[in-house]
CSV table of C-alpha atoms and ligand atoms in Angstrom, one decimal:
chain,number,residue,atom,x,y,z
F,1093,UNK,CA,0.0,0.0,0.0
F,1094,UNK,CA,1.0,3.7,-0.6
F,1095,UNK,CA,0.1,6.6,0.4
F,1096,UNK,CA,0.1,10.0,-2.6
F,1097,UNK,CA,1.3,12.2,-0.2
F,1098,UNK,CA,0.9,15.0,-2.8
F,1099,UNK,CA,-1.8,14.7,-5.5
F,1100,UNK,CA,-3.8,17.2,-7.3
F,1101,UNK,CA,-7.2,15.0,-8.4
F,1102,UNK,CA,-9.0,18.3,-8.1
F,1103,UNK,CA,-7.2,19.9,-11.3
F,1104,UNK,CA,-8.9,20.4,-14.0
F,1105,UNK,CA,-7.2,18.2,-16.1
F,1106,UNK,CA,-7.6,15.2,-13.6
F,1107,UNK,CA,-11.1,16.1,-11.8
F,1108,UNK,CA,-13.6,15.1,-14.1
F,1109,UNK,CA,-11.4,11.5,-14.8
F,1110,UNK,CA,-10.9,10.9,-10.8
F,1111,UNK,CA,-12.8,8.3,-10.3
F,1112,UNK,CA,-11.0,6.3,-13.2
F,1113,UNK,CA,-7.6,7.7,-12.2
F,1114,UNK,CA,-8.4,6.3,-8.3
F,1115,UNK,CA,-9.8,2.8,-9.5
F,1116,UNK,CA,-6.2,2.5,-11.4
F,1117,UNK,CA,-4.2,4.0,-8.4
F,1118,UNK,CA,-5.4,1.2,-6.2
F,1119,UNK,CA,-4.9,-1.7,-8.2
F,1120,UNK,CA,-2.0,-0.3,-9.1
F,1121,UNK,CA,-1.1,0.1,-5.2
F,1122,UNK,CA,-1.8,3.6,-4.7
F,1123,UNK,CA,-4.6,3.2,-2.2
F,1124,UNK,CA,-4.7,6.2,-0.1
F,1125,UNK,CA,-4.1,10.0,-1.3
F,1126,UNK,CA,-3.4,13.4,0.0
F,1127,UNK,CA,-5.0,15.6,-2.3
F,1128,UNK,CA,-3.9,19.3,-1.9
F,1129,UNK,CA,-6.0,22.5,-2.9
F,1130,UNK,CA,-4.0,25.6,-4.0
F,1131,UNK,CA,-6.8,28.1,-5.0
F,1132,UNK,CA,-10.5,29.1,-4.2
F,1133,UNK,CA,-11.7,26.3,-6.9
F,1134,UNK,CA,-9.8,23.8,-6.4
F,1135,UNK,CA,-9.9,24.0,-2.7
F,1136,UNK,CA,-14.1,23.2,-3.4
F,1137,UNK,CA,-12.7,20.2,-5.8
F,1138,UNK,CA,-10.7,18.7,-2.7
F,1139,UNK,CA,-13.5,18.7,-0.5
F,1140,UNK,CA,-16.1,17.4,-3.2
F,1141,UNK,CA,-13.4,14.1,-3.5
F,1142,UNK,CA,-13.1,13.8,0.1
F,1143,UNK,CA,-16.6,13.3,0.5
F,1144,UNK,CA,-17.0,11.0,-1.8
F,1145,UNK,CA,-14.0,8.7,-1.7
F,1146,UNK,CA,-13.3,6.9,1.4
F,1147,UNK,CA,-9.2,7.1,1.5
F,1148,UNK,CA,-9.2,10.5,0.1
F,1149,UNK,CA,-7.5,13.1,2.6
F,1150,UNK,CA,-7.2,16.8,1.7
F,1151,UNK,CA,-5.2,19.9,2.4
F,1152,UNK,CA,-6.5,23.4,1.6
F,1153,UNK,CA,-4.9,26.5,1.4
F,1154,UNK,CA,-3.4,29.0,-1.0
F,1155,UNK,CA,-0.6,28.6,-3.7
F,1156,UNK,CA,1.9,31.2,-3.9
F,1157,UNK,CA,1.1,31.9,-7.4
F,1158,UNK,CA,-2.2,32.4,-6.3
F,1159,UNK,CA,-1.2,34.4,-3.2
F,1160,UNK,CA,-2.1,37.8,-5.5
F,1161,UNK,CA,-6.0,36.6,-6.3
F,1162,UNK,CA,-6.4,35.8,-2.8
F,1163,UNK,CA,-8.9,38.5,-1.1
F,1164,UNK,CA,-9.9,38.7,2.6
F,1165,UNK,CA,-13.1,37.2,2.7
F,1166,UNK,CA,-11.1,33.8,0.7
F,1167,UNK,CA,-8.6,33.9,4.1
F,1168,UNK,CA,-12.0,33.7,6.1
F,1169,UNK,CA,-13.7,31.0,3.9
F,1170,UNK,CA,-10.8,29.0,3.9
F,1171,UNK,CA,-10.5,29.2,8.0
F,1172,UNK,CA,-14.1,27.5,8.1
F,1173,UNK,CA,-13.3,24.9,5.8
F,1174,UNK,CA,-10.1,23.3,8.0
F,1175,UNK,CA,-12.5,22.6,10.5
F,1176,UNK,CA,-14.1,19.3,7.5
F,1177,UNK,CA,-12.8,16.5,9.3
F,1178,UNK,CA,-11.0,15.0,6.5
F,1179,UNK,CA,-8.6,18.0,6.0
F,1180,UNK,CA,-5.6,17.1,7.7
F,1181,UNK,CA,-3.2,19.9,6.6
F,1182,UNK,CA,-3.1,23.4,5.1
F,1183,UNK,CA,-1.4,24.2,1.9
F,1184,UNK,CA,-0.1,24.3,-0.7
F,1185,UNK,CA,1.4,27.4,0.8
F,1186,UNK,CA,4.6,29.0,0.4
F,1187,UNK,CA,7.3,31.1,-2.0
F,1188,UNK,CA,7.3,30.8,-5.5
F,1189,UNK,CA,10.3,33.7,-7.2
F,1190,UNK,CA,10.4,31.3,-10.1
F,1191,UNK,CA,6.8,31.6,-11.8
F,1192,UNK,CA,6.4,35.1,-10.1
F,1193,UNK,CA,8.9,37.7,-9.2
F,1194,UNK,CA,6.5,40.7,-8.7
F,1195,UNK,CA,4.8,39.9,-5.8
F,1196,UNK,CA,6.9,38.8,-2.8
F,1197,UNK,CA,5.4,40.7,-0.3
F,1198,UNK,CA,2.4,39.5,-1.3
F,1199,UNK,CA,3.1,35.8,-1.4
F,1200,UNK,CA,5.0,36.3,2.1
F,1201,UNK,CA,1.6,37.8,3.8
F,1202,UNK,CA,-0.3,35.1,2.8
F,1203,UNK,CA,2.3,32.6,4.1
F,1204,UNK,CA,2.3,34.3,6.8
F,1205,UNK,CA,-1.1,33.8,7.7
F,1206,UNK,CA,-1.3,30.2,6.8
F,1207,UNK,CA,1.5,29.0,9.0
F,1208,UNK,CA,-0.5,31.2,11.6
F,1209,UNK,CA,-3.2,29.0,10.8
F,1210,UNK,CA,-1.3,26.1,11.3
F,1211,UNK,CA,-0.2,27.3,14.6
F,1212,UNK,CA,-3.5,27.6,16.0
F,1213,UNK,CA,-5.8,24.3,14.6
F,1214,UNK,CA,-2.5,21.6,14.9
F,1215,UNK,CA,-2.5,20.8,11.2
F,1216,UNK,CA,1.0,20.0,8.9
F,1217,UNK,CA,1.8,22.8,6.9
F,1218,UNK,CA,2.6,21.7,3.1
F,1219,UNK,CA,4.9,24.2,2.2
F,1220,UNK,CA,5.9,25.0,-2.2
F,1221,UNK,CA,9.3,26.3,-2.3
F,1222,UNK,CA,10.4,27.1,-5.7
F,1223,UNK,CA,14.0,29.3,-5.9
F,1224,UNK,CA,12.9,30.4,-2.7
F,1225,UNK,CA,14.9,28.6,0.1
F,1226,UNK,CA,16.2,31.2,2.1
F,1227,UNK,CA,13.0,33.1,2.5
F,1228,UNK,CA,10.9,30.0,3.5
F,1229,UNK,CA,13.3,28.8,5.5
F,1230,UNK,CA,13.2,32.6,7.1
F,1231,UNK,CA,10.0,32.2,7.2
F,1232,UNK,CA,9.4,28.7,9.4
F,1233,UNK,CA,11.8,29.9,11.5
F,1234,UNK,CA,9.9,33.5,12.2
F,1235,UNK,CA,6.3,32.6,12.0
F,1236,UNK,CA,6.3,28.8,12.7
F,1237,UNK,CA,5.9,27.3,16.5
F,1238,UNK,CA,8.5,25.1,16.3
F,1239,UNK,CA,5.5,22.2,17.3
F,1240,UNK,CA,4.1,23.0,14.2
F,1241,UNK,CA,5.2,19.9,11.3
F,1242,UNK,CA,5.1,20.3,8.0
F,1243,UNK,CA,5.8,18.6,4.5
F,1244,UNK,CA,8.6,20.0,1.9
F,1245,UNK,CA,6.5,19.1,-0.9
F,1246,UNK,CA,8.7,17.8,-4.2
F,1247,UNK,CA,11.8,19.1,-2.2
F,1248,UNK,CA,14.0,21.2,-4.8
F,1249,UNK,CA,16.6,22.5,-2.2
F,1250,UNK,CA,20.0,21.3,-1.8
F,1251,UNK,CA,21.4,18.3,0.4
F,1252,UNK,CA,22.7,21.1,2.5
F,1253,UNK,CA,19.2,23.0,3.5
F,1254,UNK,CA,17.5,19.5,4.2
F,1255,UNK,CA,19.0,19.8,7.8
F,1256,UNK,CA,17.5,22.9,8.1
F,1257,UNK,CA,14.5,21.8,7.6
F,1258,UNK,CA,14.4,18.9,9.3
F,1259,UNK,CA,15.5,20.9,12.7
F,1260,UNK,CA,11.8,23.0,11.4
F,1261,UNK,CA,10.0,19.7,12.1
F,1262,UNK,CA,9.5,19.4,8.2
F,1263,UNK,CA,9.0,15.8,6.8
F,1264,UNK,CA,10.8,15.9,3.2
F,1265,UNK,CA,8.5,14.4,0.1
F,1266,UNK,CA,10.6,13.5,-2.9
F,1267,UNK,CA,8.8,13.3,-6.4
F,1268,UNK,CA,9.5,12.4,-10.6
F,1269,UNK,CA,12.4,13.6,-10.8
F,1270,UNK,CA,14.5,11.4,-8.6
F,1271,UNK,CA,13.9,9.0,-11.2
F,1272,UNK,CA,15.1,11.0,-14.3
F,1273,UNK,CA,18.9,9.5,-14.9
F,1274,UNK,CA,20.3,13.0,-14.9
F,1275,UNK,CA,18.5,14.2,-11.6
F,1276,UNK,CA,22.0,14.4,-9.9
F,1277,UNK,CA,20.6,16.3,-6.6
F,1278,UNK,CA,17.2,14.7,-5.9
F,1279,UNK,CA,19.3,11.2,-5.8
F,1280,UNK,CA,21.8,12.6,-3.2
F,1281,UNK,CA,18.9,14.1,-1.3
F,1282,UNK,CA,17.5,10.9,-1.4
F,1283,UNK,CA,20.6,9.5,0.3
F,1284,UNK,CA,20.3,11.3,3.2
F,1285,UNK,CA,16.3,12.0,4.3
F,1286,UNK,CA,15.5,10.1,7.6
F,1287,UNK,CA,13.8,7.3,6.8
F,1288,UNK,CA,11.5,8.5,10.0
F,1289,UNK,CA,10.6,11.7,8.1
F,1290,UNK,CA,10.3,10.7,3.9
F,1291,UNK,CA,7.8,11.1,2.0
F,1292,UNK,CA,6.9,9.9,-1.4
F,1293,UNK,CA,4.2,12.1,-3.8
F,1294,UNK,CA,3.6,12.1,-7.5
F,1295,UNK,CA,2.1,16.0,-7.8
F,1296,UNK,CA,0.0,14.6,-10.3
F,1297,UNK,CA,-0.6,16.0,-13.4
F,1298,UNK,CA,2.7,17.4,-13.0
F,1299,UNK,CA,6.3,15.0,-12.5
F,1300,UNK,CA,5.5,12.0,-14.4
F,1301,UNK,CA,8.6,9.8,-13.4
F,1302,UNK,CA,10.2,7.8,-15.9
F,1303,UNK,CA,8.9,5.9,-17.9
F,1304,UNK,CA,6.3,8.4,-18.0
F,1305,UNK,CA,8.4,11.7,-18.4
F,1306,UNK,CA,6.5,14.1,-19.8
F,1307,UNK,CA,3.3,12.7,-20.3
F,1308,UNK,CA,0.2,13.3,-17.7
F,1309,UNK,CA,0.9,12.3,-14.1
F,1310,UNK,CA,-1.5,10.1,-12.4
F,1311,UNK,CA,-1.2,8.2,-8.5
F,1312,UNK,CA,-1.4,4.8,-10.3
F,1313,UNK,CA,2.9,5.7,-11.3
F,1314,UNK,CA,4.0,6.2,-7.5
F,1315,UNK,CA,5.1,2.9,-7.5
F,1316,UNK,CA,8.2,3.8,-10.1
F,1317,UNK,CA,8.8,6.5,-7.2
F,1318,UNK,CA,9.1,4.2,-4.4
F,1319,UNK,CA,11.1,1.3,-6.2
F,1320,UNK,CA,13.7,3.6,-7.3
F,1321,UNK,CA,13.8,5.4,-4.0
F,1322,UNK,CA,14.1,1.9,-2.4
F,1323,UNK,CA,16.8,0.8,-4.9
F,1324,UNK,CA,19.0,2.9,-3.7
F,1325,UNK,CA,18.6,2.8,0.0
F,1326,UNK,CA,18.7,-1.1,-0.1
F,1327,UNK,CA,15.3,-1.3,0.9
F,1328,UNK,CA,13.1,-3.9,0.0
F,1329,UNK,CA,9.7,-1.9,-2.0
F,1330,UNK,CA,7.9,-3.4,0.7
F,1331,UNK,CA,9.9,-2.2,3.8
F,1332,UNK,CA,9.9,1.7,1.7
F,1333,UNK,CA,5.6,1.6,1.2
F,1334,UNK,CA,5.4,0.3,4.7
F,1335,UNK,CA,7.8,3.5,6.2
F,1336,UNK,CA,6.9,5.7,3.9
F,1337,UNK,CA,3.2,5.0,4.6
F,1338,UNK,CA,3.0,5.1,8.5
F,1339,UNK,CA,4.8,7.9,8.0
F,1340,UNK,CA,2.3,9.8,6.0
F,1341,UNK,CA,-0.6,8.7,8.5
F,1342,UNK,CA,1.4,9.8,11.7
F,1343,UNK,CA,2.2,13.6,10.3
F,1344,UNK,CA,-1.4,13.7,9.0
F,1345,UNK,CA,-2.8,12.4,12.2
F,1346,UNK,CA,-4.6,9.4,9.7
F,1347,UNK,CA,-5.7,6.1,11.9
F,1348,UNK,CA,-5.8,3.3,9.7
A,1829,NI,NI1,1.3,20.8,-5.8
């Protein structure tokens, strides 16, 4: 069994094919998932699938791409619908300088308020850092009660900052690319993630690990994640789904 700790079913390329794309996931091995909302719509989507689908598990919250959209009354809605019992975490939230430059400080304040958030209702932050590290480290280490966990989602940093985060209470989620032959630093990051703190995701529709590169993503391929992941840590794919699984459950406060 694993666990997609990263998965957006509510996109609109995936949504209206979920159920077909969740029948495959599971007998492919997939069997649980951790859908994440990162606008006002999609954030709806995640809580439409959660209803629906028994081992569906949501976080909402606000890209930071979406951070400038965002209005007041969307940081209120969103505070009432954390308290659906099936939304364990809040995000995707974060720093993005790659897909948008211009607004930092606006992408910061709505951080800001969603680690907040995180402080007060208990819930994992899942935290998008895109040529960002420095400010989202900054910004854990400011804003965040150190009590408060979170997940680096499809960690891009360096083998370096993964300490850092880890002393943040952060679990690390590795992705795709640590199956593309050429992905020099997500295989050394792989190295060295606590087993007691790794986490596997596909961030369908986006990733596709090999064979797949470059086609559509889907939950049913996070088995070519976890075999290669347990490849190299001379792991058997058994002993890697079963860690990386209880894993996912413990941070998202799942009882299975
Ligand atoms: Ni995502």
């Amino acid at each position: 069994m694993l666990f997609d700790s990263h998965v957006h079913l509510n996109d609109s390329d995936l949504f209206p094919i979920a159920e077909e794309l969740i029948q495959r996931a599971i007998q492919a091995g997939t069997t649980h998932f951790h859908v994440i909302g990162y606008d006002v719509v999609t954030n709806l989507r995640a809580i439409e699938l959660a209803n629906k689908y028994p081992t569906v598990y949501m976080a909402l919250g606000y890209h930071p791409t979406a951070a400038k959209d965002i209005l007041p009354a969307d940081l209120h809605l969103l505070e009432e619908q954390l308290l659906h019992p099936k939304c364990v975490a809040i995000g995707e939230c974060g720093l993005d300088y790659y897909w948008d430059k211009e607004n930092e400080q606006i992408q910061k304040s709505v951080f800001q308020f969603q680690i907040e958030l995180a402080n007060k209702t208990k819930k994992p932050l899942v935290i998008h850092m895109r040529d960002s590290a420095h400010d989202t480290l900054e910004m854990l280490k400011k804003y965040k009660h150190s009590s408060t966990q979170g997940i680096m989602h499809c960690y891009s940093g360096s083998v370096e900052m993964v300490r850092d985060f880890l002393d943040q209470n952060m679990y690390i989620s590795l992705a795709g690319p640590v199956t593309f032959k050429n992905a020099r630093v997500p295989k050394e990051v792989a190295m060295h993630i606590p087993m007691d703190r790794f986490l596997i995701e596909t961030d369908s529709p986006w990733l596709a690990p090999m064979p797949y590169r470059g086609k559509q993503n889907e939950p049913s391929y996070l088995p070519y994640i976890a075999q290669e992941i347990a490849s190299m840590r001379n792991l058997s794919y058994e002993e890697f789904a079963q860690i990386t699984f209880e894993n996912t459950c413990r941070l998202l406060k799942i009882s299975i």
